[in-house]
mmCIF file of C-alpha atoms and ligand atoms in Angstrom:
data_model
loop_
_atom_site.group_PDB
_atom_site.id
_atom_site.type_symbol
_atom_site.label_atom_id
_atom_site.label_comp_id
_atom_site.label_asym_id
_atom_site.label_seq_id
_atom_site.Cartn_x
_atom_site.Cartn_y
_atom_site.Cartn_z
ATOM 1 C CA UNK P 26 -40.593 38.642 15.519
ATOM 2 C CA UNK P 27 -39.479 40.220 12.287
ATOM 3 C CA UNK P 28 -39.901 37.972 9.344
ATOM 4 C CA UNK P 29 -38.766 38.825 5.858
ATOM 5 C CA UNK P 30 -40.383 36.472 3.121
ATOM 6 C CA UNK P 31 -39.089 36.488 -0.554
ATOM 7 C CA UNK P 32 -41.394 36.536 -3.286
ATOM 8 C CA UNK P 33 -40.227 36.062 -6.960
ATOM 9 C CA UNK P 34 -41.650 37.220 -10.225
ATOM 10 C CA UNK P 35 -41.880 34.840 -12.962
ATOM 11 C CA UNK P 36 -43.402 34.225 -16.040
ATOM 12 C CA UNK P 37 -46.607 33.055 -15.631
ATOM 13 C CA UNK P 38 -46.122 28.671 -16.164
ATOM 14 C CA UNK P 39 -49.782 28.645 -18.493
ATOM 15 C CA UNK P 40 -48.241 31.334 -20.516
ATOM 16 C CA UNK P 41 -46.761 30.860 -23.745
ATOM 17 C CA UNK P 42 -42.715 30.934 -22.202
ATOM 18 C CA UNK P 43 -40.160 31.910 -24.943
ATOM 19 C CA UNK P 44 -36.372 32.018 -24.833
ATOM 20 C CA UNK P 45 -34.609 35.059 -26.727
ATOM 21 C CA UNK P 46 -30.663 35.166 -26.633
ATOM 22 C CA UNK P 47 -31.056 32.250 -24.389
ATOM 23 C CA UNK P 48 -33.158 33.182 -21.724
ATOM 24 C CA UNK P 49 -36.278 33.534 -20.709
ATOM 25 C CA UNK P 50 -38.652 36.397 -21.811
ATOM 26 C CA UNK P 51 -39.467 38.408 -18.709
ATOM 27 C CA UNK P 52 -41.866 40.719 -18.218
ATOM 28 C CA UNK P 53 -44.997 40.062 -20.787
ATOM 29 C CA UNK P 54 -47.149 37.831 -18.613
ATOM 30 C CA UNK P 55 -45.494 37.342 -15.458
ATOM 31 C CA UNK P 56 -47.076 37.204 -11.532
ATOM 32 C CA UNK P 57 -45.942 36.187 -8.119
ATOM 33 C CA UNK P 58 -44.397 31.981 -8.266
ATOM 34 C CA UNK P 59 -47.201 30.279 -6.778
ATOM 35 C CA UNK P 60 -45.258 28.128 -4.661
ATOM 36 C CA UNK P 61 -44.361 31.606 -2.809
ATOM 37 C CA UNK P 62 -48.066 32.114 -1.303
ATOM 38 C CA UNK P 63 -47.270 29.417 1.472
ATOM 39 C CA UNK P 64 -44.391 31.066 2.323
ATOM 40 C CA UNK P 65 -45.817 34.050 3.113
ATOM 41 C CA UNK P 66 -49.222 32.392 4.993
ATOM 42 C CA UNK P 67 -46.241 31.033 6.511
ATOM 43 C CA UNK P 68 -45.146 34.507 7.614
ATOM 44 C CA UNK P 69 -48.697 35.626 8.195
ATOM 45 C CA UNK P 70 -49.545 32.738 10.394
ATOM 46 C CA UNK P 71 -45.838 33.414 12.646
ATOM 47 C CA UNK P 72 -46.808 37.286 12.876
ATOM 48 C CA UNK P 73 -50.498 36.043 14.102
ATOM 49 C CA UNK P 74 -49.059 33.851 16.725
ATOM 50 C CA UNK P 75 -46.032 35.778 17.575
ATOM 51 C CA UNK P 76 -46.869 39.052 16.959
ATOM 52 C CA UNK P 77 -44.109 41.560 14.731
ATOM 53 C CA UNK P 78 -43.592 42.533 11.043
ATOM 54 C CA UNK P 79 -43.690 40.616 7.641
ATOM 55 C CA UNK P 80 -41.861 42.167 5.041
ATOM 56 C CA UNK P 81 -42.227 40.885 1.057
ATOM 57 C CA UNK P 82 -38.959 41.306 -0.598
ATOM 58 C CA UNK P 83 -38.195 41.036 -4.249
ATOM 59 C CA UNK P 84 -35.187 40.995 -6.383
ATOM 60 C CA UNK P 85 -36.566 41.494 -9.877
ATOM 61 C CA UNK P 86 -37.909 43.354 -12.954
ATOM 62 C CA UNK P 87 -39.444 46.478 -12.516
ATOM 63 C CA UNK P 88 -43.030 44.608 -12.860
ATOM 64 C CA UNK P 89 -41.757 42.715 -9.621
ATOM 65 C CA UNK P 90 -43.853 44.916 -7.879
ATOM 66 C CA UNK P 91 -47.001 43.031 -8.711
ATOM 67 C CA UNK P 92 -45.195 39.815 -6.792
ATOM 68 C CA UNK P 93 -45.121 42.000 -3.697
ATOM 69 C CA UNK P 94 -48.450 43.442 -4.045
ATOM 70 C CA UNK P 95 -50.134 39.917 -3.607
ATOM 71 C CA UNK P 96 -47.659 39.548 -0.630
ATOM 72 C CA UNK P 97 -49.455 42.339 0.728
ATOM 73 C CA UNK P 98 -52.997 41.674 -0.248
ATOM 74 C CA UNK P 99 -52.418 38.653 1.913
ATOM 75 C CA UNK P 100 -51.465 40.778 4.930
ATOM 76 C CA UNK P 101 -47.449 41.600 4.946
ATOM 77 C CA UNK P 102 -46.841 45.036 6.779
ATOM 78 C CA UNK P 103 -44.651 46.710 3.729
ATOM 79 C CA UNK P 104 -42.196 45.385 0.546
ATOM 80 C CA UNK P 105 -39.399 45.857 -0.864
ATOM 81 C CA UNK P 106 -38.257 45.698 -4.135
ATOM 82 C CA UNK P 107 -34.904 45.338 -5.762
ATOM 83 C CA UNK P 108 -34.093 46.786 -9.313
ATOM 84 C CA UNK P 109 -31.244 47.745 -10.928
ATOM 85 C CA UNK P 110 -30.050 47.038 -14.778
ATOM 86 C CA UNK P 111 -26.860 45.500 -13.436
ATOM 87 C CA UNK P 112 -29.240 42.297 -11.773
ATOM 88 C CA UNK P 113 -29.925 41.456 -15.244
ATOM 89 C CA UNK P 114 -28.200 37.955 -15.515
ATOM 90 C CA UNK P 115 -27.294 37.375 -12.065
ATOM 91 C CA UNK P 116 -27.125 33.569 -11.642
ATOM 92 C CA UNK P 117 -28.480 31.725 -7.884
ATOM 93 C CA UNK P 118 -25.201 32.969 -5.812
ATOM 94 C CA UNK P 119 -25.218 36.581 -7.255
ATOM 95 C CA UNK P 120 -29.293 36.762 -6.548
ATOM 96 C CA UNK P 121 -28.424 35.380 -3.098
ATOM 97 C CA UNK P 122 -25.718 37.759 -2.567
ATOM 98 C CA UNK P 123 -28.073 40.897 -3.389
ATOM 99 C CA UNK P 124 -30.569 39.761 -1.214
ATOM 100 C CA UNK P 125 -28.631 38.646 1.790
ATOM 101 C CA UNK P 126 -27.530 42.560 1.230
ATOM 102 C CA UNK P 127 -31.155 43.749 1.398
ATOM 103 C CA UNK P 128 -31.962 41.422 4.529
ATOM 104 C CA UNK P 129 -28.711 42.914 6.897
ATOM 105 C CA UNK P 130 -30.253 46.403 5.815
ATOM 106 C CA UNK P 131 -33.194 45.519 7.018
ATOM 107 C CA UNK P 132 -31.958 44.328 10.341
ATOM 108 C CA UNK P 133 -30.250 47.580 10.809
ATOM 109 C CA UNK P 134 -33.261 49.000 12.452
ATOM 110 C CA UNK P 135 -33.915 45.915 14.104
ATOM 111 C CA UNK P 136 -32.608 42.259 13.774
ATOM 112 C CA UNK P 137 -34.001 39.908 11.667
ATOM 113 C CA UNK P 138 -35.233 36.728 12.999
ATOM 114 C CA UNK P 139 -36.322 34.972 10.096
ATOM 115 C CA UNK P 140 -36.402 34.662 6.521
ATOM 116 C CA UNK P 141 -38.947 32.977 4.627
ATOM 117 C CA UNK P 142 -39.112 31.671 0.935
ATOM 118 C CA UNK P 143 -40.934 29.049 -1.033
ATOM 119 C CA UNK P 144 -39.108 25.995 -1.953
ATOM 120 C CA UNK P 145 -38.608 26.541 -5.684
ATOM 121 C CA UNK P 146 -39.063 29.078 -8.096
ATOM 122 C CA UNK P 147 -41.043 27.608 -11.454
ATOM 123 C CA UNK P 148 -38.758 29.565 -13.803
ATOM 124 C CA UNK P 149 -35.356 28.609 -12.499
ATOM 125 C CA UNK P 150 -35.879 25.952 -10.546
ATOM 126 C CA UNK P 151 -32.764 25.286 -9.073
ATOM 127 C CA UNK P 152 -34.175 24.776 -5.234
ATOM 128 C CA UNK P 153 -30.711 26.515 -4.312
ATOM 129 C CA UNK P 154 -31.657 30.166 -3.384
ATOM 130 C CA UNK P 155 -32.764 29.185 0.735
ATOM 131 C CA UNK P 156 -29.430 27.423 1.038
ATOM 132 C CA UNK P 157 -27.226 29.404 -0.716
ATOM 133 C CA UNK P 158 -28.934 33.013 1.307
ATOM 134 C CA UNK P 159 -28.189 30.821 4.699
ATOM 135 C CA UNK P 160 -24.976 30.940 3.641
ATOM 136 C CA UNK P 161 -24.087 34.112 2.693
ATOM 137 C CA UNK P 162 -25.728 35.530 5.704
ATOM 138 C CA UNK P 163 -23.711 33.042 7.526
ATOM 139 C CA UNK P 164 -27.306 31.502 9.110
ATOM 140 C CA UNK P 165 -28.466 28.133 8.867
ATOM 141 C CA UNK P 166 -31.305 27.255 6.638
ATOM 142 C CA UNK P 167 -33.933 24.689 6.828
ATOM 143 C CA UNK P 168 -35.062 23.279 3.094
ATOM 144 C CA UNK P 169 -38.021 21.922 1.826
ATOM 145 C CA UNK P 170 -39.967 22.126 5.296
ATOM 146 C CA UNK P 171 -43.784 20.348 4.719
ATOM 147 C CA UNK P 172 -44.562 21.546 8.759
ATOM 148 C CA UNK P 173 -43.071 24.294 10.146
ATOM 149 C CA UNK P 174 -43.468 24.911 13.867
ATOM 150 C CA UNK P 175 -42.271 28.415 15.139
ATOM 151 C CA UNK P 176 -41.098 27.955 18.953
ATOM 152 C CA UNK P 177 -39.357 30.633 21.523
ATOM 153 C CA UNK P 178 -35.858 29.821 20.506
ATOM 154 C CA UNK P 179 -35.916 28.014 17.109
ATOM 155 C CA UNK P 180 -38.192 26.782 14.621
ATOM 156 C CA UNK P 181 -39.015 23.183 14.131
ATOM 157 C CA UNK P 182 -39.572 21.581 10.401
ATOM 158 C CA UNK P 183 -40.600 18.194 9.109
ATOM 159 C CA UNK P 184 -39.042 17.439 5.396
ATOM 160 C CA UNK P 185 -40.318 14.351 4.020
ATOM 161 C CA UNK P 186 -37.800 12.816 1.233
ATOM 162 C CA UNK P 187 -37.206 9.664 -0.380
ATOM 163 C CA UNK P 188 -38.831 6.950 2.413
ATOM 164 C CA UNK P 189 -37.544 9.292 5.316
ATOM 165 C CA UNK P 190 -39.151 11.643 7.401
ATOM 166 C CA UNK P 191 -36.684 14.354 9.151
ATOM 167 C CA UNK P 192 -37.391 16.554 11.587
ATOM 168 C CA UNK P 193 -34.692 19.369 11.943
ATOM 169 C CA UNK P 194 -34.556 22.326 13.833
ATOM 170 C CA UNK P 195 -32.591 25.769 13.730
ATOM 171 C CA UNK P 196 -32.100 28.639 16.262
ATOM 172 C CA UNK P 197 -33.041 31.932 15.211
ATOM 173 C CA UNK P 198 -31.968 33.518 13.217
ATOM 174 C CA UNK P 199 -32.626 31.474 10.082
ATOM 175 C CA UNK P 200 -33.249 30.831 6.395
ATOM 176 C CA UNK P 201 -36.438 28.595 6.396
ATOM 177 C CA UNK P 202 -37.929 27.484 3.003
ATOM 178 C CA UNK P 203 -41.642 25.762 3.041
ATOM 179 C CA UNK P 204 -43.257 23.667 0.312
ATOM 180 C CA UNK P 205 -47.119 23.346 -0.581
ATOM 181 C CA UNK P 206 -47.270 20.903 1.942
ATOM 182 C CA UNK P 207 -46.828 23.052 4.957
ATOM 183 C CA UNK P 208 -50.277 25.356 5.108
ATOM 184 C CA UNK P 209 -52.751 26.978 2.768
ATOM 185 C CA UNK P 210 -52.365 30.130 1.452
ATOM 186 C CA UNK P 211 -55.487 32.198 2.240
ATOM 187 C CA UNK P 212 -56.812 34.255 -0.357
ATOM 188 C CA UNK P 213 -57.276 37.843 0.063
ATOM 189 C CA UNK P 214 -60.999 39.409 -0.025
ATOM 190 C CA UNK P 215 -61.519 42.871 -1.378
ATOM 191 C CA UNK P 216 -60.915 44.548 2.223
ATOM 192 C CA UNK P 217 -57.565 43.577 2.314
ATOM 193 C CA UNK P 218 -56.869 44.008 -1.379
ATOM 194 C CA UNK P 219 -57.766 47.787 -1.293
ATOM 195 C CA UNK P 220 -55.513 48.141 2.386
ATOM 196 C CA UNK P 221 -52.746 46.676 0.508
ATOM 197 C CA UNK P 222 -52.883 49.842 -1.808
ATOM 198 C CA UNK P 223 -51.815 52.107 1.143
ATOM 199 C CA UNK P 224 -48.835 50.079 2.349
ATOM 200 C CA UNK P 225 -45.477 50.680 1.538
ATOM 201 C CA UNK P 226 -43.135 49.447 -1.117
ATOM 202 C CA UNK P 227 -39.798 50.355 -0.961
ATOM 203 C CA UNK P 228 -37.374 50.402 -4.517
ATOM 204 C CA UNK P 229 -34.023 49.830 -3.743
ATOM 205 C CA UNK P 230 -31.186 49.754 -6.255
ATOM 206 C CA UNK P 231 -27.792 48.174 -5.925
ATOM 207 C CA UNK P 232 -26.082 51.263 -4.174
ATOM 208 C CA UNK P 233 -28.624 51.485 -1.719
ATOM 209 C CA UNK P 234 -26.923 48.239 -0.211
ATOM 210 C CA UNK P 235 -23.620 47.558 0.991
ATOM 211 C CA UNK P 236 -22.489 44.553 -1.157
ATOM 212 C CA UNK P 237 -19.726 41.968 0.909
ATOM 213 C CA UNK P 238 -16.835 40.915 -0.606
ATOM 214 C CA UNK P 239 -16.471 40.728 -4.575
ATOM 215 C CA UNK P 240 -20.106 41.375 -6.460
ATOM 216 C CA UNK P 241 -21.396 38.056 -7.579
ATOM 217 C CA UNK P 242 -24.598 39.064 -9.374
ATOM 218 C CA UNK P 243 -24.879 40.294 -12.949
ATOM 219 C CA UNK P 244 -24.134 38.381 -16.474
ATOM 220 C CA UNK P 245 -20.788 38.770 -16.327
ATOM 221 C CA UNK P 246 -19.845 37.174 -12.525
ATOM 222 C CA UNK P 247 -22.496 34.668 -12.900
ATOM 223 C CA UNK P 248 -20.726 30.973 -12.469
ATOM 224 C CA UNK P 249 -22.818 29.486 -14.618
ATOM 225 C CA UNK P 250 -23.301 30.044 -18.400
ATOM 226 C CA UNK P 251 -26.612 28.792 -20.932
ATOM 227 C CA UNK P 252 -24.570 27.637 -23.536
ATOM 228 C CA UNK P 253 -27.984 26.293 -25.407
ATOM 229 C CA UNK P 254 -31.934 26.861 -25.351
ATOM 230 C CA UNK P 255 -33.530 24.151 -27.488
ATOM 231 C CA UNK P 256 -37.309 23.849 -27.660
ATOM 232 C CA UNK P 257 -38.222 20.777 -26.707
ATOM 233 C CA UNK P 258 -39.571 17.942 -28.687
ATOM 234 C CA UNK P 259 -43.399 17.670 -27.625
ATOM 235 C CA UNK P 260 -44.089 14.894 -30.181
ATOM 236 C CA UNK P 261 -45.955 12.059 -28.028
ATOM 237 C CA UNK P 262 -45.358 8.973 -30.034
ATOM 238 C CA UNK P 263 -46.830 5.653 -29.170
ATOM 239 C CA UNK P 264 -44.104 4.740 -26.918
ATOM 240 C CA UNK P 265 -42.810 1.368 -26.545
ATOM 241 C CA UNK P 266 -43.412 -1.224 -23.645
ATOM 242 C CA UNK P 267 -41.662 -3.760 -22.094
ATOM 243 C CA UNK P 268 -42.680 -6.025 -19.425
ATOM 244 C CA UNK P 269 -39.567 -6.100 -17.546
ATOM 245 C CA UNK P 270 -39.124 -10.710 -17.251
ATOM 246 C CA UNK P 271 -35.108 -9.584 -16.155
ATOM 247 C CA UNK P 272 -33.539 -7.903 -19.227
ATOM 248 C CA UNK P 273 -35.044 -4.453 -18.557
ATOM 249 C CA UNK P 274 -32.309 -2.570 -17.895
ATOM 250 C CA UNK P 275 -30.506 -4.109 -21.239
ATOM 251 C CA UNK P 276 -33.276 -3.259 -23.002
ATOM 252 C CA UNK P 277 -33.276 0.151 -21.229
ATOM 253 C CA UNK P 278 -29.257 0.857 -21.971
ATOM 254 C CA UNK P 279 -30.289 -0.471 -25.943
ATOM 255 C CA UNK P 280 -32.843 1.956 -26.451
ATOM 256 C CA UNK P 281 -30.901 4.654 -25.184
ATOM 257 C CA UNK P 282 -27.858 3.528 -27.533
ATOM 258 C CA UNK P 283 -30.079 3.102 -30.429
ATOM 259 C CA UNK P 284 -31.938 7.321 -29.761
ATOM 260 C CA UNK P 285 -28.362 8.331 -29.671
ATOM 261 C CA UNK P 286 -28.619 9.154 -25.712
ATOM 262 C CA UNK P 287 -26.017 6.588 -24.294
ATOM 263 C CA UNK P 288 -22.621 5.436 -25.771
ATOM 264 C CA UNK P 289 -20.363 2.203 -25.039
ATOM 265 C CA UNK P 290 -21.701 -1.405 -23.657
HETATM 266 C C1 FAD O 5 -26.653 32.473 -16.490
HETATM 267 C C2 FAD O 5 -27.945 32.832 -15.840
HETATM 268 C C3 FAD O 5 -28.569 34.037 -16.155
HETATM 269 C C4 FAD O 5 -29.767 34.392 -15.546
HETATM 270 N N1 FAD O 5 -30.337 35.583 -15.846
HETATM 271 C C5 FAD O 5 -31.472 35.977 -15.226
HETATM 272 C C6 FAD O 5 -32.069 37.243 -15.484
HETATM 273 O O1 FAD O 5 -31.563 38.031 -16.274
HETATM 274 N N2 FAD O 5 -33.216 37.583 -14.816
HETATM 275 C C7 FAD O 5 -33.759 36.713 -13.913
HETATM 276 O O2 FAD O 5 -34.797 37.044 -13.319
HETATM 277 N N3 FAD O 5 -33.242 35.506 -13.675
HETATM 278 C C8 FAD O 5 -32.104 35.121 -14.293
HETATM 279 N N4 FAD O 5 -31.562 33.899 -14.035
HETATM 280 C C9 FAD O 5 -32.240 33.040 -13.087
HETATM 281 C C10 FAD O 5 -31.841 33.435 -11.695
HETATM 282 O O3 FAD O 5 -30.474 33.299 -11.505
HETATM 283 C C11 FAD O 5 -32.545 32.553 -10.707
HETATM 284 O O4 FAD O 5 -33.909 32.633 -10.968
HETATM 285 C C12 FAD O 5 -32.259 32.989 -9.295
HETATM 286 O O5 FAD O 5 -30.910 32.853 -9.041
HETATM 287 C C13 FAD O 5 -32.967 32.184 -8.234
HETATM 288 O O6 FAD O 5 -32.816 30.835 -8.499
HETATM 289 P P1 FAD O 5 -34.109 29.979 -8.713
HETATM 290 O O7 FAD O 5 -35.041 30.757 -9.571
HETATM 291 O O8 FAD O 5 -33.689 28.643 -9.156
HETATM 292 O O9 FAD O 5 -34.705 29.965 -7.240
HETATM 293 P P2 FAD O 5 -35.113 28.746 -6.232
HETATM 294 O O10 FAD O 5 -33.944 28.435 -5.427
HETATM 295 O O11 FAD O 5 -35.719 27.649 -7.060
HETATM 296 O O12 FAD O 5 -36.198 29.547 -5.467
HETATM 297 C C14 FAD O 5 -36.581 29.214 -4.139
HETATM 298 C C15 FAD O 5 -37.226 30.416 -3.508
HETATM 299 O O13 FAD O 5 -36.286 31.468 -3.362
HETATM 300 C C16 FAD O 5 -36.958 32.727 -3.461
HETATM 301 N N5 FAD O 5 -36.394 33.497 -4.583
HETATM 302 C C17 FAD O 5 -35.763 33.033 -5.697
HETATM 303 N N6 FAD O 5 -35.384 34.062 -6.487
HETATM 304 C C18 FAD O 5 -35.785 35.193 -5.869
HETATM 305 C C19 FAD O 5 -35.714 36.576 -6.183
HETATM 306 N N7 FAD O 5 -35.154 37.004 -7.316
HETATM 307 N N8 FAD O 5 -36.241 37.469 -5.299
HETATM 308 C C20 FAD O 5 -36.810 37.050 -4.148
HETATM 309 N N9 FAD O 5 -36.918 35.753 -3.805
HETATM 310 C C21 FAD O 5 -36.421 34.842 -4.646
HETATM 311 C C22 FAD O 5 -38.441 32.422 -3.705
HETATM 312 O O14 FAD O 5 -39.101 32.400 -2.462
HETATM 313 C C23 FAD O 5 -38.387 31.021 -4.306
HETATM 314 O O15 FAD O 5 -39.569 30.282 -4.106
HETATM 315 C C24 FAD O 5 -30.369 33.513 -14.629
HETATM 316 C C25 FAD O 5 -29.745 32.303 -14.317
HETATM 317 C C26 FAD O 5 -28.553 31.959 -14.902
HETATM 318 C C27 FAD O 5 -27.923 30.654 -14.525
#
């Protein structure tokens, strides 16, 4: 089984995050998203059972590397890392289109059977990449998944949302995003960490991959625009209660009128 898991770099969520021309400040303090780790024990666990190759792919900074490296400390086989100037700005659909690139390079040698990712990246946060990479590489994607059960012909995932608990299931291959729920990540000890040192990390830039159709990624194709950055208020007043005895919601819709947040009746 060959597994590809994406990793993303991101400013570190303790560190002090700034906005400059409207977007975030990459690069100072930045590691590997958190939430990524389960998608690659995810990976690591598939490759134990299964047998095959993980490979940790980035689309990112320069400094990206670091997000790979932890992918293998943990155990993937090699990484591969995607920078290029004309990234910078790419919104969900152009990052998705660059790395649905990578993938079908990948699975020139040998097909790819499944992609891996972690359900959402703490800088963007949009939740969109899995989906949107299913469909660019025209494969269907499983979202959110809090089990994840890899069988001969497909892989089996439990989502749990709202008061509903789905179970879904894909044939290979497949886009498959996991969330904290669905292992724990192991942590590397020093054996591994040195090993990881030898293996091999691969920097690709944009015309090392054959793009499809018109290029989505970069500031200037990106569908959606910041059009503000405000910081946001962290005063913590008092607050104000009310014990809901049937005009809560009026009382709701007046306080929202009165801060300026609601208009009309
Ligand atoms: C107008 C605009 C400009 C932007 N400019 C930049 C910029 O200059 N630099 C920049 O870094 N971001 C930029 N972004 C943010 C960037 O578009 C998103 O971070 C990216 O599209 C992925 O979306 P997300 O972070 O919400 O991922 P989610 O969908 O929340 O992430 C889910 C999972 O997808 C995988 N994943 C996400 N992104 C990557 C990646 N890059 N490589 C590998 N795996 C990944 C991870 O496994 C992650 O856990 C910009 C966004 C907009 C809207």
């Amino acid at each position: 089984m060959r597994i590809v898991v994406c990793v993303k770099y991101v400013p570190d969520a303790q560190s002090h995050r700034r906005l400059e021309g409207g977007t975030l400040v990459r690069g100072e303090e930045d590691s590997l998203n958190d939430l990524d780790e389960n998608a690659i024990e995810a990976a690591l666990a598939a490759k134990e059972n299964h047998g095959g190759e993980v490979i940790a792919l980035t689309m990112g900074p320069a400094g990206a590397k670091d997000a790979v490296m932890r992918a293998l400390q943990m155990g993937a086989d090699r990484a591969i890392q995607i920078t290029d100037d004309r990234l910078a700005g790419s919104d969900v659909i152009g990052t998705a289109q660059v790395l649905a690139a990578a993938i079908t390079k990948l699975g020139e040698d040998a097909p790819i059977d499944l992609v891996l990712t972690g359900s959402t990246s703490l800088d963007g946060m949009t939740s969109m990449l899995p989906g949107a990479l299913g469909a660019t590489l025209g494969w269907p994607s499983l979202t959110a998944a809090a089990t994840f059960a890899i069988e001969d012909d497909a892989v089996t995932v439990s989502r749990y949302l709202d008061n509903f608990a789905d179970v879904l299931t894909a044939p290979y291959p497949l886009v498959c995003s996991v969330t904290d729920e669905a292992n724990q990540p192991r942590t590397p000890g020093f054996k591994l960490m040195l090993a990881a040192k030898k293996k091999p990390i691969e920097v690709w830039d944009l015309d090392a991959l054959a793009i499809d159709g018109q290029p989505r990624y970069g500031s200037e194709a990106a569908g959606t625009q910041m059009l503000r950055a405000d910081k946001r208020d962290e005063r913590r007043g008092e607050g104000r209660i009310v014990t809901d005895s049937g005009t809560g919601g009026v009382e709701l819709a007046q306080f929202l009128r009165e801060a300026g947040f609601a208009q009309g009746n």
